[in-house]
Coordinates of C-alpha atoms in Angstrom, one line a residue:
A1 CA 0.1 -0.1 0.0
S2 CA 2.7 2.2 0.9
A3 CA 4.3 1.8 -2.4
S4 CA 1.2 2.7 -4.2
R5 CA 0.4 5.9 -2.3
P6 CA 3.3 7.9 -4.4
T7 CA 2.1 6.6 -7.7
H8 CA -1.3 7.5 -6.6
R9 CA -0.6 11.2 -5.6
L10 CA 1.7 11.3 -9.0
I11 CA -1.3 10.6 -11.2
P12 CA -3.0 14.1 -10.4
F13 CA 0.2 15.8 -11.1
V14 CA 0.8 14.3 -14.2
A15 CA -2.9 15.1 -15.2
L16 CA -2.5 18.4 -14.5
S17 CA 0.3 19.2 -16.0
A18 CA -1.0 17.6 -19.3
W19 CA -4.1 19.6 -19.0
F20 CA -1.6 22.9 -18.5
V21 CA 0.5 22.3 -21.5
L22 CA -2.3 21.6 -23.9
N23 CA -4.6 24.0 -22.7
G24 CA -1.9 26.7 -23.3
A25 CA -1.4 25.2 -26.4
M26 CA -4.8 25.4 -27.3
V27 CA -5.2 29.1 -26.7
M28 CA -2.4 30.0 -28.0
L29 CA -3.0 28.1 -31.2
N30 CA -6.7 29.4 -31.9
R31 CA -5.7 33.0 -31.2
Y32 CA -3.4 32.9 -33.8
I33 CA -5.7 30.9 -36.1
F34 CA -8.2 33.7 -35.7
M35 CA -6.1 36.6 -36.0
P36 CA -5.9 38.8 -39.4
T37 CA -2.0 38.4 -39.3
G38 CA -2.1 34.8 -38.2
I39 CA -3.9 32.1 -40.2
N40 CA -7.0 34.4 -40.6
F41 CA -9.5 31.7 -39.9
P42 CA -12.3 33.7 -38.1
F43 CA -15.1 31.2 -37.7
P44 CA -15.3 29.8 -34.0
L45 CA -18.3 28.0 -34.9
T46 CA -16.7 25.7 -37.5
L47 CA -13.6 25.4 -35.6
T48 CA -15.5 23.9 -32.7
L49 CA -17.2 21.6 -35.1
L50 CA -14.3 20.3 -36.4
H51 CA -12.5 19.6 -33.1
M52 CA -15.8 17.6 -32.2
A53 CA -15.6 15.7 -35.1
T54 CA -12.1 15.0 -34.8
G55 CA -12.7 14.3 -31.4
Y56 CA -15.4 11.5 -32.0
L57 CA -13.4 9.8 -34.8
L58 CA -10.0 9.5 -33.1
S59 CA -11.7 8.4 -29.8
T60 CA -13.5 5.7 -31.6
L61 CA -10.5 4.4 -33.7
S62 CA -8.5 4.3 -30.5
I63 CA -10.7 2.3 -28.4
L64 CA -11.1 -0.2 -31.7
T65 CA -7.7 -0.6 -32.2
F66 CA -5.6 -0.4 -29.2
L67 CA -7.5 0.7 -26.0
P68 CA -8.7 -2.4 -23.5
I69 CA -11.9 -0.5 -23.0
P70 CA -15.5 -1.2 -24.3
L71 CA -16.9 1.0 -26.7
L72 CA -20.0 2.2 -25.2
A73 CA -23.4 2.6 -27.2
F74 CA -25.3 5.8 -28.1
A75 CA -27.9 4.7 -26.0
A76 CA -30.7 6.8 -23.9
D77 CA -29.2 4.7 -21.0
N78 CA -25.6 6.3 -21.6
Y79 CA -27.4 9.9 -21.4
P80 CA -28.5 10.6 -18.0
P81 CA -29.4 14.0 -17.1
E82 CA -25.7 14.4 -15.6
I83 CA -24.1 13.6 -18.9
S84 CA -26.7 15.5 -21.3
A85 CA -26.3 18.7 -19.2
F86 CA -22.5 18.3 -19.0
I87 CA -22.5 17.8 -22.7
G88 CA -24.3 20.9 -23.5
L89 CA -22.3 23.1 -21.1
F90 CA -19.2 21.4 -22.7
V91 CA -19.8 22.6 -26.4
A92 CA -21.1 25.9 -24.6
N93 CA -18.0 26.4 -23.2
I94 CA -16.0 25.8 -26.1
V95 CA -17.7 28.0 -28.7
L96 CA -18.1 30.8 -26.0
G97 CA -14.2 30.7 -25.6
N98 CA -13.3 30.4 -29.3
T99 CA -15.6 33.6 -29.8
A100 CA -14.0 35.6 -27.2
L101 CA -10.4 35.1 -28.8
L102 CA -11.6 36.0 -32.0
F103 CA -12.3 39.7 -30.3
I104 CA -10.1 40.1 -27.5
P105 CA -6.3 39.2 -26.4
V106 CA -5.5 35.9 -24.7
S107 CA -4.2 37.6 -21.6
F108 CA -7.8 39.8 -21.2
M109 CA -9.5 36.1 -22.1
Q110 CA -7.5 34.7 -19.1
T111 CA -8.3 37.2 -16.7
L112 CA -12.2 37.0 -17.3
K113 CA -11.5 33.1 -17.1
S114 CA -10.7 33.7 -13.5
L115 CA -14.0 34.2 -12.8
T116 CA -14.6 30.5 -12.6
P117 CA -14.3 29.9 -9.1
F118 CA -17.2 32.7 -8.6
S119 CA -19.3 30.6 -11.2
V120 CA -18.6 27.6 -9.4
T121 CA -20.1 28.9 -6.4
L122 CA -22.6 30.4 -7.8
V123 CA -23.8 26.9 -9.5
Q124 CA -23.6 25.1 -6.3
L125 CA -25.6 27.5 -4.5
F126 CA -28.6 25.9 -7.0
V127 CA -27.3 22.0 -7.8
A128 CA -25.3 21.4 -4.3
P129 CA -27.2 23.1 -1.5
T130 CA -25.3 21.1 1.0
Q131 CA -22.2 22.8 0.2
R132 CA -23.1 26.5 0.6
P133 CA -20.4 28.7 0.9
T134 CA -19.5 30.6 4.2
L135 CA -19.0 34.1 4.8
H136 CA -15.3 33.3 4.4
T137 CA -15.5 31.8 1.0
I138 CA -17.9 34.9 -0.2
A139 CA -15.5 37.6 0.9
A140 CA -12.6 35.4 -0.9
L141 CA -14.5 36.2 -4.1
V142 CA -14.8 39.9 -3.5
P143 CA -10.8 40.6 -4.6
V144 CA -11.5 38.2 -7.8
V145 CA -14.6 40.2 -9.1
S146 CA -13.0 43.4 -8.3
G147 CA -9.5 42.4 -9.9
V148 CA -11.7 41.1 -13.5
A149 CA -13.4 44.6 -13.3
L150 CA -10.1 47.0 -13.0
A151 CA -8.4 44.4 -15.6
S152 CA -11.8 45.1 -18.1
A153 CA -12.3 48.7 -17.0
K154 CA -8.2 49.5 -18.4
E155 CA -7.9 46.9 -20.8
L156 CA -6.5 48.6 -24.1
S157 CA -8.1 46.1 -26.0
F158 CA -11.6 46.2 -24.8
N159 CA -14.0 44.8 -27.0
V160 CA -17.9 44.4 -26.0
P161 CA -18.6 40.8 -28.0
G162 CA -15.6 39.6 -26.3
F163 CA -15.7 40.3 -23.0
A164 CA -19.5 39.3 -23.3
A165 CA -18.5 35.8 -24.4
G166 CA -15.0 35.5 -22.5
V167 CA -17.8 36.1 -19.2
G168 CA -20.0 34.1 -20.5
S169 CA -17.7 31.1 -21.1
S170 CA -16.3 31.7 -17.6
L171 CA -19.9 31.3 -16.1
V172 CA -20.7 28.3 -18.1
Q173 CA -17.4 26.6 -17.1
G174 CA -18.1 26.9 -13.7
A175 CA -21.4 24.9 -14.3
Q176 CA -19.2 22.5 -16.4
I177 CA -16.6 21.8 -13.4
V178 CA -19.6 20.8 -11.2
Y179 CA -21.3 18.5 -13.3
G180 CA -18.4 17.1 -14.8
A181 CA -16.9 16.0 -11.5
R182 CA -20.0 14.2 -10.9
V183 CA -19.8 12.7 -14.5
M184 CA -16.2 11.6 -14.3
K185 CA -16.9 9.9 -11.0
T186 CA -19.0 7.1 -13.0
K187 CA -17.6 4.2 -15.3
M188 CA -17.4 6.9 -18.3
D189 CA -13.9 6.9 -19.2
P190 CA -12.0 9.9 -21.0
F191 CA -12.3 8.5 -24.4
N192 CA -16.1 7.4 -24.6
M193 CA -16.7 10.8 -22.7
T194 CA -15.2 12.4 -25.8
R195 CA -17.0 10.2 -28.2
F196 CA -20.2 11.0 -26.2
V197 CA -20.1 14.7 -26.6
A198 CA -19.8 14.8 -30.2
P199 CA -22.9 13.7 -31.6
P200 CA -25.1 15.9 -30.0
A201 CA -22.9 18.7 -30.4
L202 CA -22.7 18.3 -34.2
L203 CA -26.2 18.5 -34.5
V204 CA -26.3 21.7 -33.1
L205 CA -23.1 23.0 -34.9
I206 CA -23.7 21.7 -38.3
P207 CA -27.0 23.7 -39.1
L208 CA -25.4 26.7 -37.0
A209 CA -22.0 27.2 -38.4
I210 CA -23.5 26.6 -42.2
L211 CA -26.0 29.1 -41.7
V212 CA -23.6 31.7 -39.7
E213 CA -20.3 30.7 -41.3
G214 CA -21.0 28.6 -44.3
H215 CA -20.5 31.0 -47.2
S216 CA -17.4 32.4 -45.9
V217 CA -15.6 29.0 -44.5
F218 CA -16.5 27.9 -48.5
N219 CA -14.7 30.6 -49.5
F220 CA -11.9 30.3 -47.5
F221 CA -10.9 26.7 -48.5
L222 CA -11.5 27.0 -52.0
R223 CA -9.8 30.6 -52.4
E224 CA -7.2 31.4 -49.2
A225 CA -6.6 28.0 -47.7
D226 CA -3.1 26.8 -48.5
A227 CA -0.4 23.8 -46.9
K228 CA 0.5 26.2 -44.0
K229 CA -3.1 27.3 -43.1
V230 CA -4.8 24.0 -43.3
S231 CA -1.7 22.2 -41.2
F232 CA -2.5 24.9 -38.4
V233 CA -6.3 24.4 -38.2
A234 CA -5.4 20.4 -38.4
A235 CA -2.9 21.0 -35.5
S236 CA -5.5 22.6 -33.6
C237 CA -7.9 19.5 -34.0
A238 CA -5.5 17.4 -32.7
V239 CA -4.4 19.4 -29.8
A240 CA -8.0 20.1 -29.0
F241 CA -8.5 16.0 -29.1
L242 CA -5.7 15.5 -26.7
L243 CA -7.1 18.2 -24.5
N244 CA -10.5 17.2 -23.8
L245 CA -8.8 14.0 -23.1
S246 CA -6.6 15.5 -20.3
M247 CA -9.8 17.7 -19.1
F248 CA -12.0 14.4 -18.6
W249 CA -8.9 12.9 -17.1
V250 CA -8.5 15.5 -14.7
L251 CA -11.9 15.6 -13.5
K252 CA -11.4 12.1 -13.0
V253 CA -8.5 12.4 -10.6
V254 CA -9.3 15.4 -8.8
S255 CA -11.9 17.4 -7.5
G256 CA -13.9 20.4 -9.3
L257 CA -12.6 22.7 -6.5
T258 CA -9.1 21.4 -7.4
Y259 CA -9.6 21.7 -11.0
S260 CA -10.9 25.1 -10.7
V261 CA -7.9 26.3 -8.5
A262 CA -5.2 24.6 -10.4
G263 CA -6.2 26.8 -13.3
N264 CA -5.2 29.9 -11.3
L265 CA -1.6 28.8 -12.4
K266 CA -2.6 28.3 -15.7
V267 CA -3.9 31.6 -16.0
V268 CA -0.7 33.4 -14.8
L269 CA 1.3 31.3 -17.3
I270 CA -0.6 31.7 -20.1
V271 CA -1.0 35.6 -19.9
F272 CA 2.6 36.1 -19.4
V273 CA 3.5 33.8 -22.4
S274 CA 0.6 35.2 -24.3
V275 CA 2.0 39.1 -24.0
W276 CA 5.4 38.0 -24.8
L277 CA 4.4 35.9 -27.8
F278 CA 1.6 38.4 -29.5
Q279 CA 3.0 41.5 -28.1
N280 CA -0.5 42.6 -27.2
P281 CA -0.7 45.9 -25.3
L282 CA -1.3 45.9 -21.6
S283 CA -2.1 48.9 -19.3
V284 CA -0.5 48.9 -16.0
E285 CA -4.0 48.8 -14.4
S286 CA -4.7 45.7 -16.5
A287 CA -1.9 44.1 -15.3
V288 CA -2.7 45.2 -11.7
G289 CA -6.0 43.9 -11.9
S290 CA -4.5 40.5 -13.4
V291 CA -2.7 40.0 -10.0
I292 CA -5.5 40.6 -7.7
T293 CA -7.7 38.2 -9.8
V294 CA -5.3 35.7 -9.5
A295 CA -4.3 36.6 -5.8
G296 CA -7.7 36.3 -5.0
C297 CA -8.4 33.1 -6.7
T298 CA -5.4 31.5 -4.6
W299 CA -7.3 33.2 -1.3
Y300 CA -10.4 31.5 -2.5
G301 CA -8.9 28.4 -3.0
L302 CA -6.8 28.2 0.5
I303 CA -10.0 29.4 2.3
K304 CA -12.4 26.9 0.5
D305 CA -10.3 24.2 0.7
K306 CA -10.4 24.3 4.4
Y307 CA -14.0 24.4 4.6
V308 CA -14.3 21.4 2.2
E309 CA -11.9 19.3 4.6
K310 CA -13.9 20.4 7.9
K311 CA -17.4 19.4 5.8
G312 CA -15.8 16.7 4.0
V313 CA -15.4 14.6 7.2
E314 CA -19.0 14.9 8.4
V315 CA -20.0 14.2 4.3
E316 CA -17.9 11.2 4.4
E317 CA -19.4 9.8 7.7
A318 CA -22.9 10.3 6.5
K319 CA -21.8 8.4 3.5
V320 CA -20.3 5.2 4.9
D321 CA -23.5 2.8 5.2
V322 CA -25.2 4.5 2.1
E323 CA -24.2 2.5 -1.2
E324 CA -25.4 4.3 -4.2
P325 CA -26.6 1.7 -7.1
V326 CA -24.0 2.0 -10.0
V327 CA -25.8 1.9 -13.6
E328 CA -23.8 -0.2 -16.0
P329 CA -23.1 1.6 -19.2
V330 CA -24.7 -0.2 -22.7
V331 CA -21.8 -1.5 -24.5
V332 CA -21.4 -1.7 -28.2
T333 CA -21.3 -5.1 -29.6
T334 CA -19.1 -6.7 -31.7
A335 CA -21.7 -6.7 -34.3
S336 CA -22.8 -2.9 -34.0
H337 CA -19.4 -1.6 -34.4
G338 CA -20.0 -0.4 -37.9
A339 CA -23.3 1.4 -36.8
P340 CA -23.4 2.6 -33.5
S341 CA -26.9 2.1 -31.8
G342 CA -29.0 5.2 -31.0

């Protein structure tokens, strides 16, 4: 048991490290793809659609060829309310995040994403009433909101649609974290979760992308696309697949709180790297606001962790004699691999 303990502790670290690197790469890559001075592919809906389709194909191929896990069927039993809610939030978060990157710099986007702990607390008030925040945790959110307000007010590249999409993405991600922590505690593995997200997402994204961006996307691939531009879009799809796997993995091995707080370090790293890489202007007030926000998130994490530890003992003791039934996922039989049931 003692030998396995260090390995068990190493798993969350490896998962978080992979998520850090892939998240940073994804944000930088997508920003470059959207920029007029970059790839000039300003189509967030189409890019999200390509991400979903690539994720479905690669995860299905991985399961069928070399992974020792079952291929779960697209049956109603495998889409309980928690998973359905998570899928909707997951797709909305990606669309809003990509839309924000179309209008605002990476550094400002990441500052807005620091509102996620506030969003998590807000969502828990409604879906997890047993985890109501204390006055200490509410007070810890004050510098977070204040820092974002200062950074937004003095942001040199402020843009209303980008700001709205960034804030919306943060609010949606808070709900996604709460539901994701629940979903990934089930027997749903990251690869099947990636598959399950795609079909409902594509049902919404395909007509929406055609309606909003279809003509422009067609012209891009017909007249502007070259090997370099197509390669960057393809690279974005591949990184998105790996990022989604790492995110589902993180949610499976750490708590939603840890996932949210760990994002603070990611914010700092991405802000500094993006300012250096893209040379976007950053006012002193905006920089101070970003520092206040990250510091507030760290304080919030410490306060919330102390509260969770205290209440967690009581919750675990109350659950000792309660055994919840486990719903076994429906597995695709060998004969039905070619056409998933629905």
